[in-house]
Amino acid sequence: MPTTDHVVDKRAFQEWVHAHTGDLLRYAKSRVREEDVAEDLVQLAFIAAWEGRKKFAQQSSPRTWLFSILKNKIADHWRKAYRDPVVHGLEPVDAAFFTGDDRWAPGHIPVEWGLDGPDQEEQMQRFLADCLQQLPTHWRAAVEMKYLKEKNAEAICQELGITATNYWQQVHRAKVQLRECISSKMTKNHH
Amino acid sequence: MHTLLLSCRKAAALIERRSFAPLPAGLSVQLWMHTRICAGCKAFQHQSEVIDTLLEQRGNGVDAVSTAPLEQRIITAINDKN
Ligand SMILES: [Zn+2]
């Protein structure tokens, strides 16, 4: 057996599993729709890490390395979802938010949220999580790819097979939708 | 000659586009002027930034979940590997 096999041995690797599964799973669950998919992605990431353990450079922390592998697995997941032709053609249009002359439509004009207090952040995260679940799949995919930040926009466009314009416009429509959804939850919450 | 006045729809789109690549100088000035006089787009810009931060910070919480069964599954899968 080559000596490099001992760089990360099985016992050390098992300690990584115990030490990092919680954080990796929490991260994955916030970035995909289904919990069991999140678990599968974490498992796939650990298997890939084990199989590629010779590539693990000691100077990088196990946590950083495992996270970068997980992010790639999440990107793969959304790339596949994006390419699923079933989801296309179902997208709502942002036209509903604007008048014929492209002003904000009545009832959709953004009004400052007036955020106060750190306890509000937790609530906002809950609202965001709910609203993300309501996005059409390929908009969600575009958003997730952007915030994984493992790849630059150019590489993402190439992988998704779309133009740069198409890509930022999809992220934009998704954000308009998210803003509207979060706003309505905040309004309900205040009354 | 092009108009100095952006529509709200265009301004909102430029706010997102700007996060991907710098805007051409002319557009950048038009957007700045628009958000100075348009409260709706100014609020949109703030909220877009808040949403960016929220999106980045997802999953950093400390909610305790039991991952023991998953950890066991992973270790079993690794043990099957050789
Ligand atoms: Zn405006």
GROMACS .gro file of C-alpha atoms and ligand atoms in nm:
model
  274
    1MET     CA    1   0.000   0.000   0.000
    2PRO     CA    2   0.147   0.339  -0.094
    3THR     CA    3   0.237   0.555   0.205
    4THR     CA    4   0.031   0.850   0.080
    5ASP     CA    5  -0.276   0.646   0.180
    6HIS     CA    6  -0.193   0.729   0.537
    7VAL     CA    7  -0.210   1.106   0.492
    8VAL     CA    8  -0.573   1.086   0.601
    9ASP     CA    9  -0.646   0.747   0.752
   10LYS     CA   10  -0.987   0.603   0.814
   11ARG     CA   11  -0.991   0.685   1.180
   12ALA     CA   12  -0.904   1.050   1.120
   13PHE     CA   13  -1.163   1.065   0.845
   14GLN     CA   14  -1.433   0.929   1.075
   15GLU     CA   15  -1.353   1.208   1.316
   16TRP     CA   16  -1.412   1.454   1.034
   17VAL     CA   17  -1.751   1.294   0.972
   18HIS     CA   18  -1.848   1.341   1.337
   19ALA     CA   19  -1.705   1.693   1.357
   20HIS     CA   20  -1.844   1.843   1.036
   21THR     CA   21  -2.165   1.662   0.934
   22GLY     CA   22  -2.384   1.899   1.139
   23ASP     CA   23  -2.251   2.217   0.981
   24LEU     CA   24  -2.241   2.072   0.632
   25LEU     CA   25  -2.598   1.946   0.659
   26ARG     CA   26  -2.729   2.278   0.791
   27TYR     CA   27  -2.562   2.453   0.499
   28ALA     CA   28  -2.698   2.205   0.244
   29LYS     CA   29  -3.051   2.214   0.386
   30SER     CA   30  -3.064   2.591   0.344
   31ARG     CA   31  -2.964   2.560  -0.020
   32VAL     CA   32  -3.176   2.281  -0.165
   33ARG     CA   33  -3.548   2.216  -0.151
   34GLU     CA   34  -3.567   1.874   0.009
   35GLU     CA   35  -3.409   1.755   0.331
   36ASP     CA   36  -3.328   1.408   0.202
   37VAL     CA   37  -3.153   1.561  -0.100
   38ALA     CA   38  -2.944   1.770   0.141
   39GLU     CA   39  -2.846   1.454   0.330
   40ASP     CA   40  -2.757   1.275   0.006
   41LEU     CA   41  -2.539   1.566  -0.104
   42VAL     CA   42  -2.351   1.568   0.228
   43GLN     CA   43  -2.296   1.194   0.198
   44LEU     CA   44  -2.177   1.231  -0.164
   45ALA     CA   45  -1.940   1.507  -0.055
   46PHE     CA   46  -1.785   1.285   0.215
   47ILE     CA   47  -1.748   0.995  -0.027
   48ALA     CA   48  -1.581   1.224  -0.283
   49ALA     CA   49  -1.356   1.357  -0.006
   50TRP     CA   50  -1.259   1.006   0.099
   51GLU     CA   51  -1.186   0.901  -0.258
   52GLY     CA   52  -0.988   1.217  -0.321
   53ARG     CA   53  -0.814   1.225   0.017
   54LYS     CA   54  -0.471   1.217  -0.145
   55LYS     CA   55  -0.550   1.557  -0.293
   56PHE     CA   56  -0.620   1.705   0.048
   57ALA     CA   57  -0.348   1.957   0.117
   58GLN     CA   58  -0.262   1.966   0.484
   59GLN     CA   59  -0.241   2.342   0.485
   60SER     CA   60  -0.612   2.378   0.413
   61SER     CA   61  -0.847   2.293   0.698
   62PRO     CA   62  -1.067   1.981   0.662
   63ARG     CA   63  -1.370   2.205   0.713
   64THR     CA   64  -1.280   2.439   0.426
   65TRP     CA   65  -1.199   2.146   0.201
   66LEU     CA   66  -1.522   1.958   0.282
   67PHE     CA   67  -1.727   2.273   0.226
   68SER     CA   68  -1.573   2.333  -0.115
   69ILE     CA   69  -1.658   1.976  -0.217
   70LEU     CA   70  -2.013   2.015  -0.084
   71LYS     CA   71  -2.058   2.340  -0.277
   72ASN     CA   72  -1.960   2.161  -0.595
   73LYS     CA   73  -2.216   1.889  -0.523
   74ILE     CA   74  -2.485   2.153  -0.465
   75ALA     CA   75  -2.389   2.324  -0.791
   76ASP     CA   76  -2.417   1.987  -0.973
   77HIS     CA   77  -2.760   1.939  -0.821
   78TRP     CA   78  -2.892   2.275  -0.941
   79ARG     CA   79  -2.728   2.241  -1.282
   80LYS     CA   80  -2.921   1.918  -1.334
   81ALA     CA   81  -3.242   2.074  -1.204
   82TYR     CA   82  -3.193   2.373  -1.430
   83ARG     CA   83  -3.161   2.157  -1.737
   84ASP     CA   84  -3.476   1.963  -1.664
   85PRO     CA   85  -3.698   2.084  -1.950
   86VAL     CA   86  -4.019   2.029  -1.752
   87VAL     CA   87  -3.966   2.337  -1.538
   88HIS     CA   88  -3.923   2.579  -1.827
   89GLY     CA   89  -4.209   2.784  -1.959
   90LEU     CA   90  -4.379   2.802  -1.622
   91GLU     CA   91  -4.212   3.119  -1.503
   92PRO     CA   92  -4.419   3.404  -1.371
   93VAL     CA   93  -4.327   3.737  -1.527
   94ASP     CA   94  -4.213   4.044  -1.339
   95ALA     CA   95  -4.449   4.248  -1.560
   96ALA     CA   96  -4.711   4.214  -1.287
   97PHE     CA   97  -4.499   4.434  -1.061
   98PHE     CA   98  -4.488   4.726  -1.305
   99THR     CA   99  -4.739   4.947  -1.485
  100GLY     CA  100  -4.755   4.978  -1.863
  101ASP     CA  101  -4.504   5.262  -1.853
  102ASP     CA  102  -4.265   5.062  -1.633
  103ARG     CA  103  -4.326   5.233  -1.301
  104TRP     CA  104  -4.384   5.027  -0.986
  105ALA     CA  105  -4.745   4.914  -0.992
  106PRO     CA  106  -4.974   5.025  -0.707
  107GLY     CA  107  -4.945   4.777  -0.422
  108HIS     CA  108  -4.600   4.667  -0.537
  109ILE     CA  109  -4.401   4.985  -0.469
  110PRO     CA  110  -4.110   4.892  -0.241
  111VAL     CA  111  -4.134   5.055   0.102
  112GLU     CA  112  -3.838   5.047   0.342
  113TRP     CA  113  -3.853   4.751   0.579
  114GLY     CA  114  -3.735   4.948   0.880
  115LEU     CA  115  -3.533   4.662   1.025
  116ASP     CA  116  -3.444   4.684   1.391
  117GLY     CA  117  -3.291   4.452   1.641
  118PRO     CA  118  -3.081   4.140   1.591
  119ASP     CA  119  -3.374   3.910   1.670
  120GLN     CA  120  -3.527   4.021   1.343
  121GLU     CA  121  -3.255   3.852   1.143
  122GLU     CA  122  -3.374   3.508   1.248
  123GLN     CA  123  -3.727   3.594   1.142
  124MET     CA  124  -3.602   3.730   0.810
  125GLN     CA  125  -3.410   3.407   0.749
  126ARG     CA  126  -3.730   3.210   0.807
  127PHE     CA  127  -3.920   3.432   0.565
  128LEU     CA  128  -3.644   3.397   0.308
  129ALA     CA  129  -3.639   3.018   0.342
  130ASP     CA  130  -4.017   3.002   0.284
  131CYS     CA  131  -3.999   3.238  -0.012
  132LEU     CA  132  -3.711   3.049  -0.173
  133GLN     CA  133  -3.923   2.734  -0.170
  134GLN     CA  134  -4.185   2.915  -0.380
  135LEU     CA  135  -3.949   3.016  -0.661
  136PRO     CA  136  -3.969   2.836  -0.995
  137THR     CA  137  -3.690   2.578  -1.005
  138HIS     CA  138  -3.466   2.739  -1.263
  139TRP     CA  139  -3.480   3.081  -1.096
  140ARG     CA  140  -3.390   2.913  -0.770
  141ALA     CA  141  -3.108   2.736  -0.954
  142ALA     CA  142  -2.976   3.068  -1.091
  143VAL     CA  143  -2.985   3.222  -0.741
  144GLU     CA  144  -2.814   2.922  -0.578
  145MET     CA  145  -2.540   2.915  -0.840
  146LYS     CA  146  -2.470   3.282  -0.782
  147TYR     CA  147  -2.438   3.251  -0.405
  148LEU     CA  148  -2.225   2.938  -0.406
  149LYS     CA  149  -1.954   3.164  -0.546
  150GLU     CA  150  -1.732   2.869  -0.625
  151LYS     CA  151  -1.738   2.970  -0.988
  152ASN     CA  152  -1.747   3.299  -1.171
  153ALA     CA  153  -2.054   3.409  -1.363
  154GLU     CA  154  -1.897   3.325  -1.697
  155ALA     CA  155  -1.835   2.964  -1.597
  156ILE     CA  156  -2.189   2.933  -1.461
  157CYS     CA  157  -2.342   3.064  -1.785
  158GLN     CA  158  -2.139   2.817  -1.982
  159GLU     CA  159  -2.252   2.530  -1.762
  160LEU     CA  160  -2.616   2.631  -1.774
  161GLY     CA  161  -2.596   2.703  -2.146
  162ILE     CA  162  -2.734   3.057  -2.116
  163THR     CA  163  -2.605   3.404  -2.195
  164ALA     CA  164  -2.475   3.635  -1.924
  165THR     CA  165  -2.776   3.862  -1.982
  166ASN     CA  166  -3.015   3.575  -1.942
  167TYR     CA  167  -2.843   3.471  -1.622
  168TRP     CA  168  -2.851   3.802  -1.438
  169GLN     CA  169  -3.206   3.865  -1.557
  170GLN     CA  170  -3.316   3.537  -1.403
  171VAL     CA  171  -3.145   3.621  -1.076
  172HIS     CA  172  -3.310   3.963  -1.095
  173ARG     CA  173  -3.662   3.823  -1.150
  174ALA     CA  174  -3.604   3.583  -0.865
  175LYS     CA  175  -3.496   3.867  -0.637
  176VAL     CA  176  -3.797   4.081  -0.733
  177GLN     CA  177  -4.016   3.785  -0.643
  178LEU     CA  178  -3.831   3.721  -0.316
  179ARG     CA  179  -3.854   4.087  -0.216
  180GLU     CA  180  -4.227   4.090  -0.278
  181CYS     CA  181  -4.277   3.764  -0.088
  182ILE     CA  182  -4.068   3.875   0.213
  183SER     CA  183  -4.244   4.213   0.221
  184SER     CA  184  -4.586   4.054   0.234
  185LYS     CA  185  -4.478   3.824   0.518
  186MET     CA  186  -4.345   4.124   0.713
  187THR     CA  187  -4.668   4.315   0.661
  188LYS     CA  188  -4.876   4.021   0.782
  189ASN     CA  189  -4.650   3.990   1.081
  190HIS     CA  190  -4.704   4.350   1.186
  191HIS     CA  191  -5.083   4.337   1.189
  192MET     CA  192  -2.957   6.137  -2.783
  193HIS     CA  193  -3.086   5.915  -2.505
  194THR     CA  194  -3.309   6.014  -2.223
  195LEU     CA  195  -3.164   6.074  -1.879
  196LEU     CA  196  -3.465   5.922  -1.717
  197LEU     CA  197  -3.465   5.552  -1.646
  198SER     CA  198  -3.790   5.369  -1.586
  199CYS     CA  199  -3.832   5.196  -1.249
  200ARG     CA  200  -3.837   4.860  -1.422
  201LYS     CA  201  -3.503   4.929  -1.586
  202ALA     CA  202  -3.353   5.082  -1.271
  203ALA     CA  203  -3.446   4.775  -1.066
  204ALA     CA  204  -3.289   4.548  -1.328
  205LEU     CA  205  -2.969   4.755  -1.334
  206ILE     CA  206  -2.938   4.723  -0.956
  207GLU     CA  207  -2.904   4.347  -1.000
  208ARG     CA  208  -2.694   4.366  -1.317
  209ARG     CA  209  -2.444   4.585  -1.133
  210SER     CA  210  -2.370   4.300  -0.891
  211PHE     CA  211  -2.247   4.089  -1.183
  212ALA     CA  212  -2.035   4.348  -1.364
  213PRO     CA  213  -1.970   4.721  -1.341
  214LEU     CA  214  -2.222   4.930  -1.533
  215PRO     CA  215  -2.108   5.156  -1.816
  216ALA     CA  216  -2.047   5.505  -1.672
  217GLY     CA  217  -2.353   5.663  -1.836
  218LEU     CA  218  -2.591   5.401  -1.697
  219SER     CA  219  -2.429   5.421  -1.358
  220VAL     CA  220  -2.498   5.796  -1.339
  221GLN     CA  221  -2.857   5.748  -1.459
  222LEU     CA  222  -2.917   5.484  -1.195
  223TRP     CA  223  -2.769   5.704  -0.923
  224MET     CA  224  -2.995   5.993  -1.029
  225HIS     CA  225  -3.299   5.769  -1.044
  226THR     CA  226  -3.254   5.627  -0.695
  227ARG     CA  227  -3.206   5.980  -0.559
  228ILE     CA  228  -3.548   6.090  -0.673
  229CYS     CA  229  -3.741   5.761  -0.663
  230ALA     CA  230  -3.822   5.632  -0.311
  231GLY     CA  231  -3.950   5.300  -0.446
  232CYS     CA  232  -3.629   5.215  -0.628
  233LYS     CA  233  -3.421   5.340  -0.337
  234ALA     CA  234  -3.607   5.101  -0.106
  235PHE     CA  235  -3.568   4.828  -0.367
  236GLN     CA  236  -3.194   4.884  -0.370
  237HIS     CA  237  -3.168   4.860   0.010
  238GLN     CA  238  -3.383   4.550   0.019
  239SER     CA  239  -3.184   4.389  -0.260
  240GLU     CA  240  -2.873   4.433  -0.043
  241VAL     CA  241  -3.051   4.290   0.262
  242ILE     CA  242  -3.160   3.988   0.060
  243ASP     CA  243  -2.802   3.939  -0.066
  244THR     CA  244  -2.675   3.932   0.291
  245LEU     CA  245  -2.949   3.695   0.402
  246LEU     CA  246  -2.878   3.463   0.110
  247GLU     CA  247  -2.509   3.454   0.197
  248GLN     CA  248  -2.569   3.388   0.566
  249ARG     CA  249  -2.810   3.099   0.526
  250GLY     CA  250  -2.731   2.788   0.720
  251ASN     CA  251  -2.498   2.962   0.964
  252GLY     CA  252  -2.745   2.922   1.250
  253VAL     CA  253  -2.700   2.696   1.546
  254ASP     CA  254  -3.026   2.501   1.537
  255ALA     CA  255  -2.942   2.160   1.673
  256VAL     CA  256  -3.023   1.871   1.448
  257SER     CA  257  -2.941   1.511   1.525
  258THR     CA  258  -2.702   1.397   1.258
  259ALA     CA  259  -2.597   1.071   1.423
  260PRO     CA  260  -2.793   0.847   1.180
  261LEU     CA  261  -2.651   1.033   0.880
  262GLU     CA  262  -2.298   1.016   1.023
  263GLN     CA  263  -2.341   0.641   1.063
  264ARG     CA  264  -2.463   0.604   0.705
  265ILE     CA  265  -2.164   0.800   0.577
  266ILE     CA  266  -1.917   0.594   0.778
  267THR     CA  267  -2.077   0.272   0.654
  268ALA     CA  268  -2.056   0.399   0.296
  269ILE     CA  269  -1.687   0.485   0.343
  270ASN     CA  270  -1.619   0.144   0.498
  271ASP     CA  271  -1.777  -0.020   0.194
  272LYS     CA  272  -1.532   0.166  -0.025
  273ASN     CA  273  -1.241  -0.071   0.032
  274ZN      ZN  274  -3.797   5.406  -0.961
   0.00000   0.00000   0.00000
